[in-house]
Tab-separated table of C-alpha atoms in Angstrom:
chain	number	residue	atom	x	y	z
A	1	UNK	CA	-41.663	-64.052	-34.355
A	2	UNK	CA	-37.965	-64.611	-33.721
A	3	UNK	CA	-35.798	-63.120	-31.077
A	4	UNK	CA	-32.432	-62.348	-32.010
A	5	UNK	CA	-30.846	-61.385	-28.676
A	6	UNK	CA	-32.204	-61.120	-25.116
A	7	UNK	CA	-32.934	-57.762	-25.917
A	8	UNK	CA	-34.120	-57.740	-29.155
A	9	UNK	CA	-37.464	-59.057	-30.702
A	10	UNK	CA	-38.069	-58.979	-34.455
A	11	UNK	CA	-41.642	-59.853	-35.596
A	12	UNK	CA	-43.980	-59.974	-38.892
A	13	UNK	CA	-47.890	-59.416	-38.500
A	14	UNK	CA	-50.732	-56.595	-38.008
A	15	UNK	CA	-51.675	-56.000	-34.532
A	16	UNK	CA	-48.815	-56.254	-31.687
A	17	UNK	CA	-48.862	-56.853	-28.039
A	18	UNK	CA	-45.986	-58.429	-26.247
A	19	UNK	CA	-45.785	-59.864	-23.233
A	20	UNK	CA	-42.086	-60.833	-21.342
A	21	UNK	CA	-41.710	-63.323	-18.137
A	22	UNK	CA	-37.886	-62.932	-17.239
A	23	UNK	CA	-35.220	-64.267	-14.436
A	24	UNK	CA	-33.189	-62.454	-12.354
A	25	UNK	CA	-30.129	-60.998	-14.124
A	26	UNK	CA	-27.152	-63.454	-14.811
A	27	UNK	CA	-23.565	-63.502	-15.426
A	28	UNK	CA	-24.129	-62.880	-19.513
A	29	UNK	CA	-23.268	-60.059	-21.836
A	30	UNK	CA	-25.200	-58.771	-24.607
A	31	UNK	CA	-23.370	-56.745	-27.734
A	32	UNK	CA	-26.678	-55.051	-30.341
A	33	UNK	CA	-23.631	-52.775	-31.777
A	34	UNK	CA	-23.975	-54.885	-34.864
A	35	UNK	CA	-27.816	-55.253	-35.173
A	36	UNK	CA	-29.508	-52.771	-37.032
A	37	UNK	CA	-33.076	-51.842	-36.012
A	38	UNK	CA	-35.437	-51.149	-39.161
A	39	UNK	CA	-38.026	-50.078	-37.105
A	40	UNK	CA	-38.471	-48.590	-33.785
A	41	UNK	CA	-42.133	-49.961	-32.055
A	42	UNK	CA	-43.397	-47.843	-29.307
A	43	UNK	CA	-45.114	-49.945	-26.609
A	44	UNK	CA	-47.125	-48.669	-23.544
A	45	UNK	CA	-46.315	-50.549	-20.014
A	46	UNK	CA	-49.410	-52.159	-18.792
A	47	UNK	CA	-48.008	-54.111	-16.117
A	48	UNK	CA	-44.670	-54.284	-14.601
A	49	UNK	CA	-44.073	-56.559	-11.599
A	50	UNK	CA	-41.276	-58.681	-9.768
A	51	UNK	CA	-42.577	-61.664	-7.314
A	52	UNK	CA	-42.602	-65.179	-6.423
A	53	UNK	CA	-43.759	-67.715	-8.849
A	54	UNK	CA	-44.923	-65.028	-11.298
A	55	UNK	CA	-45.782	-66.445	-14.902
A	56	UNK	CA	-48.224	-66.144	-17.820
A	57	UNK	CA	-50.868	-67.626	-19.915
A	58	UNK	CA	-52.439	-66.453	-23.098
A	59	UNK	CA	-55.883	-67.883	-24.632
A	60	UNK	CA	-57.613	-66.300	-27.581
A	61	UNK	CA	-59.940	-66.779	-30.186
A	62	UNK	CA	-60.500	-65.070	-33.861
A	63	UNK	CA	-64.239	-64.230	-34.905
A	64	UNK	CA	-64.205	-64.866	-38.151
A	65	UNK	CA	-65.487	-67.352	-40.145
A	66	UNK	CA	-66.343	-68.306	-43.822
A	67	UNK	CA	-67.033	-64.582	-44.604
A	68	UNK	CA	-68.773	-63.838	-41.447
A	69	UNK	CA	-67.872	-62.784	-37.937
A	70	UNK	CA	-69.449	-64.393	-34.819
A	71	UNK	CA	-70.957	-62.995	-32.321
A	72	UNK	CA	-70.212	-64.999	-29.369
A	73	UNK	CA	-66.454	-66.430	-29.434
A	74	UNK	CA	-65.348	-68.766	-26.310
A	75	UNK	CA	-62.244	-70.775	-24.771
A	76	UNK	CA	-61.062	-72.727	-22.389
A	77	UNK	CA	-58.425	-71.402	-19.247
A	78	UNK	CA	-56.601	-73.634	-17.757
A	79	UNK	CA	-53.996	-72.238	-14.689
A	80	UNK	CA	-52.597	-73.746	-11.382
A	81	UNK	CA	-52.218	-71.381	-9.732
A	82	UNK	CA	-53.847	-68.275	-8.232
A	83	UNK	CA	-54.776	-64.913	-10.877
A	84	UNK	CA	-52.384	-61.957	-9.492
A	85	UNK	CA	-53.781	-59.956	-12.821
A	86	UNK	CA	-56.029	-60.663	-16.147
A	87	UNK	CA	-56.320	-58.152	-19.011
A	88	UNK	CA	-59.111	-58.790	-21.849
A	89	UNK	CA	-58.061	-57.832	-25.379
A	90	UNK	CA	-59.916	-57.425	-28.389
A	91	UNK	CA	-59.781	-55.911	-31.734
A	92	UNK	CA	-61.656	-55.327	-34.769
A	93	UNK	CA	-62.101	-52.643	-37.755
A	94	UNK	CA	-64.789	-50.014	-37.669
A	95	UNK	CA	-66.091	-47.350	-40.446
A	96	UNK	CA	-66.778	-44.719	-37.991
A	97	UNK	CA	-64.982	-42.674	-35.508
A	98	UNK	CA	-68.164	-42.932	-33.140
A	99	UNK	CA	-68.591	-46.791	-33.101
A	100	UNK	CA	-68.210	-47.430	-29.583
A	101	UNK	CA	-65.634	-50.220	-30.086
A	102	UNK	CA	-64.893	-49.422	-26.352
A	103	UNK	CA	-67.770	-51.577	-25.186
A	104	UNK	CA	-67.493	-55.581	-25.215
A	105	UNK	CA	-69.614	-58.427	-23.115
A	106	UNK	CA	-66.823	-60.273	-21.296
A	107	UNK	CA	-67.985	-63.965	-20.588
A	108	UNK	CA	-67.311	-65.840	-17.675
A	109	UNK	CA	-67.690	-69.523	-16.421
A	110	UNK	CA	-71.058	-70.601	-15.005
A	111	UNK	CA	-72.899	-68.435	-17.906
A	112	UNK	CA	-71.642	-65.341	-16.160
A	113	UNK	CA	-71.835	-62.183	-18.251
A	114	UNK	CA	-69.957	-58.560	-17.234
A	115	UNK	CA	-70.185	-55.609	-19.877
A	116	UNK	CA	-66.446	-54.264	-19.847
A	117	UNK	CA	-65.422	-50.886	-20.886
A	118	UNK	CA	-61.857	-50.533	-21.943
A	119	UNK	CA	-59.387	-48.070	-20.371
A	120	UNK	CA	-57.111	-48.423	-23.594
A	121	UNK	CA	-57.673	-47.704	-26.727
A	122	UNK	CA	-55.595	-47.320	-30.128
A	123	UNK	CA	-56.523	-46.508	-33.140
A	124	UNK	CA	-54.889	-46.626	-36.639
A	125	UNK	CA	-56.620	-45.599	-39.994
A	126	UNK	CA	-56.602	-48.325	-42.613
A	127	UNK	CA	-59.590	-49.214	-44.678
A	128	UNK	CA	-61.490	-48.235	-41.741
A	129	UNK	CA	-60.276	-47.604	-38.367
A	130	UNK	CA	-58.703	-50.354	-37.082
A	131	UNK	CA	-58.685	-50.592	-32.672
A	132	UNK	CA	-57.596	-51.711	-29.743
A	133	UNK	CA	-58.941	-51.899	-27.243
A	134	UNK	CA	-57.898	-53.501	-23.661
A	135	UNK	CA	-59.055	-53.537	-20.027
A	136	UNK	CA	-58.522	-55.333	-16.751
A	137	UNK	CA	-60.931	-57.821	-16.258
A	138	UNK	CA	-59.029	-59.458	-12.863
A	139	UNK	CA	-61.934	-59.600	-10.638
A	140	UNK	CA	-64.008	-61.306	-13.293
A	141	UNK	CA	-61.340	-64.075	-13.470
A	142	UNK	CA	-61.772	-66.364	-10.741
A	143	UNK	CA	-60.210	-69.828	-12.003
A	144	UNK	CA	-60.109	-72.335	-14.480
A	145	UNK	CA	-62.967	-72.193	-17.115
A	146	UNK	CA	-64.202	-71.343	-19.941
A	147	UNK	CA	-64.404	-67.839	-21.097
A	148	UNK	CA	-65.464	-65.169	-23.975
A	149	UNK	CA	-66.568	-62.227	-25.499
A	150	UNK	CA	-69.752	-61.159	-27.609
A	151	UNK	CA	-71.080	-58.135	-29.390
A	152	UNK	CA	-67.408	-57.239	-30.494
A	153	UNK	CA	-67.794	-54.187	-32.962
A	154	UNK	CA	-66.092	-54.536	-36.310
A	155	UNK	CA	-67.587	-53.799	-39.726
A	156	UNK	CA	-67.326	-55.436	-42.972
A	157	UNK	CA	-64.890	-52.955	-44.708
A	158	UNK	CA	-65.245	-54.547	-47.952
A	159	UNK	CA	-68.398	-56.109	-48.018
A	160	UNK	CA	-67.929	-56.838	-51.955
A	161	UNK	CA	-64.727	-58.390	-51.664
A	162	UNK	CA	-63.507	-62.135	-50.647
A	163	UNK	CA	-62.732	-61.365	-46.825
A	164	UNK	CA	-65.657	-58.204	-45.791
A	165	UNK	CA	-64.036	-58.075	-42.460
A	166	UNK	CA	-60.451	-57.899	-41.566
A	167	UNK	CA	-60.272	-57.817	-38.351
A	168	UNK	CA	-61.754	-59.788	-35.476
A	169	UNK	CA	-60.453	-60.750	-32.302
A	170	UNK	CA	-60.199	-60.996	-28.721
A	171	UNK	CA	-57.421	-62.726	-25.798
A	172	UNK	CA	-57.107	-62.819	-22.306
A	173	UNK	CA	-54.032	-62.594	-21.052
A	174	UNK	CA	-53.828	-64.061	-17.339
A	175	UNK	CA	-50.862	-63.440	-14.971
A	176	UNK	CA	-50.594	-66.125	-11.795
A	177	UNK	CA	-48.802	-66.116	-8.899
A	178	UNK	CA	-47.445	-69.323	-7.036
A	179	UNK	CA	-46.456	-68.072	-3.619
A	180	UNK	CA	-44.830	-71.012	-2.459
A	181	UNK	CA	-42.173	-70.640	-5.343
A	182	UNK	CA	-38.387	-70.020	-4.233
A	183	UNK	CA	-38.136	-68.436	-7.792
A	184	UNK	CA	-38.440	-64.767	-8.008
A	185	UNK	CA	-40.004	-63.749	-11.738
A	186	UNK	CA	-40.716	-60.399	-13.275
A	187	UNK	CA	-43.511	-59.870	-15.706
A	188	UNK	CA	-44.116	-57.458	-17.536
A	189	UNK	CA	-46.526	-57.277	-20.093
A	190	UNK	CA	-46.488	-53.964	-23.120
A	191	UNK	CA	-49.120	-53.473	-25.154
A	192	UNK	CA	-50.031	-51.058	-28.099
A	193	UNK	CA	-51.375	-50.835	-32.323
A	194	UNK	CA	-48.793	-51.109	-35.085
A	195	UNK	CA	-49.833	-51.949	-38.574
A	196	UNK	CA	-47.213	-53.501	-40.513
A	197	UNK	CA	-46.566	-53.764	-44.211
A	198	UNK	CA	-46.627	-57.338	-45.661
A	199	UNK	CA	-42.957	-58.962	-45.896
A	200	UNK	CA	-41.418	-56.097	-43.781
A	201	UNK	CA	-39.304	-57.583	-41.045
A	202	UNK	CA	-39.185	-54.641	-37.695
A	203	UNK	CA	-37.048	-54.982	-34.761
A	204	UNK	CA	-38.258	-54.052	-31.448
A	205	UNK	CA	-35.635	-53.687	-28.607
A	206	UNK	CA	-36.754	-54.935	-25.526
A	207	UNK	CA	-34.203	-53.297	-22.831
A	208	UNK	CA	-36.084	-50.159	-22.204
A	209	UNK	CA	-39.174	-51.980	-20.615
A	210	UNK	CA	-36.971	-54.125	-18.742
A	211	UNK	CA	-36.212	-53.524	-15.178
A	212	UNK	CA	-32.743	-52.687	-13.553
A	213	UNK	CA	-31.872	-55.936	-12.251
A	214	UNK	CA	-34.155	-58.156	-14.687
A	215	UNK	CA	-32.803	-58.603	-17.697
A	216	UNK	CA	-32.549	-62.451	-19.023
A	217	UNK	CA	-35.164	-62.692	-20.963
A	218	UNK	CA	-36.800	-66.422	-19.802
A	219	UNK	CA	-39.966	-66.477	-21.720
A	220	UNK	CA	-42.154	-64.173	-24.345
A	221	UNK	CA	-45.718	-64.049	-25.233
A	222	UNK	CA	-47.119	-62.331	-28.436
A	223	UNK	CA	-50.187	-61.339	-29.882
A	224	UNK	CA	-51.105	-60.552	-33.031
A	225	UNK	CA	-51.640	-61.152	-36.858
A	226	UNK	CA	-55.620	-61.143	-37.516
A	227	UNK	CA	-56.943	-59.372	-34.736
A	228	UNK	CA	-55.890	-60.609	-31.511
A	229	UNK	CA	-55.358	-63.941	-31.430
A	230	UNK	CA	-52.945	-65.704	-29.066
A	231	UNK	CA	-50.465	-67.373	-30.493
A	232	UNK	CA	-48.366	-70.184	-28.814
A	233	UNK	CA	-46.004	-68.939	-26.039
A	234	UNK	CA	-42.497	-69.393	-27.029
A	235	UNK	CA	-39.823	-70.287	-24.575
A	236	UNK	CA	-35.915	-69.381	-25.022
């Protein structure tokens, strides 16, 4: 990913969700007359908030492996401070419309286990039907720990072929909250499904999901590529 303005995002990969932590607005000016924008990608606003010591962290796993897909997938979470929100993602490719690819087990520390139903879903058709899916698993994230998913639903598309499954992947996405922070952050985290073509190169502006008096883009998360994964947080 590379951002070429604090407004403007332009990314390679499969599967997109974007998440923003930015600063109160600053004396800076920002000119995109002379950038041209390939490609227009829709997001949908999952969470949008402004608060004290507000940040993010992202963890994520892929399930595949040596031609094969796993059925239980773990991490480790490590935060300092207190969970204001967590959102589960995961993603996979399915043959059918009626797989139930809403349905994951969401793993918690202590050998907890909470079957999680998402209340977002998108859909693309590729091979199969590539998903998805996400849902707020806050209460279920208490700390520190190790977490995971199993019994994520995602066929092997071309069983015949070097790679049978495509797509295979979950994150969790954890927003904290240090209330003893003089620094007032705003977070706001889009998500959505875009399939992108090999070696195309698409812009997303970032100023319409920005609030009025938030605009200085501090630090960006993104997820994507094979399925989910989290990839490093960069910071600008």
């Amino acid at each position: 990913m590379k951002l070429r303005s604090q407004n403007l995002l332009r990314v390679q990969g499969l599967m997109l969700y974007l998440l923003v932590c930015y600063l109160p607005l600053s004396a800076f000016a920002s000119d995109l007359s002379s950038i041209e924008n390939k490609t227009l990608i829709s997001l949908e606003k999952i969470f949008l908030e402004s608060g004290p010591g507000l940040d993010f962290t992202l963890v994520g796993k892929s399930l595949l492996a040596d031609q094969t897909i796993q059925k239980i997938s773990k991490t480790r979470l490590k935060i300092s401070f207190p969970v204001k929100k967590a959102f589960l993602i995961w993603s996979g490719e399915v043959k059918e419309h009626n797989k139930n690819a809403r349905k994951i087990h969401f793993l918690g520390p202590k050998n907890k286990e909470h079957r999680i139903t998402a209340q977002h879903l998108w859909k693309k058709n590729s091979t199969g039907i590539l998903y998805s899916a996400l849902a707020d698993v806050t209460p279920y994230v208490t700390g520190s720990g190790l977490y995971g998913v199993k019994n994520l639903s995602s066929d092997a598309v071309n069983p015949s072929g070097k790679d049978p499954y495509s797509v295979a992947g979950w994150a969790l996405v954890v927003i904290t909250e240090n209330r003893s922070s003089e620094k007032i952050h705003s977070v706001a985290f889009l998500a959505g499904l875009q399939v992108l073509k090999p070696g195309e190169i698409y812009d997303i502006p970032l100023t319409p999901y920005l609030t009025k008096n938030f605009m200085e883009l501090d630090a960006i998360g993104l997820l994507g590529a094979t399925g989910g994964r989290a990839m490093d947080r960069g910071t600008f």
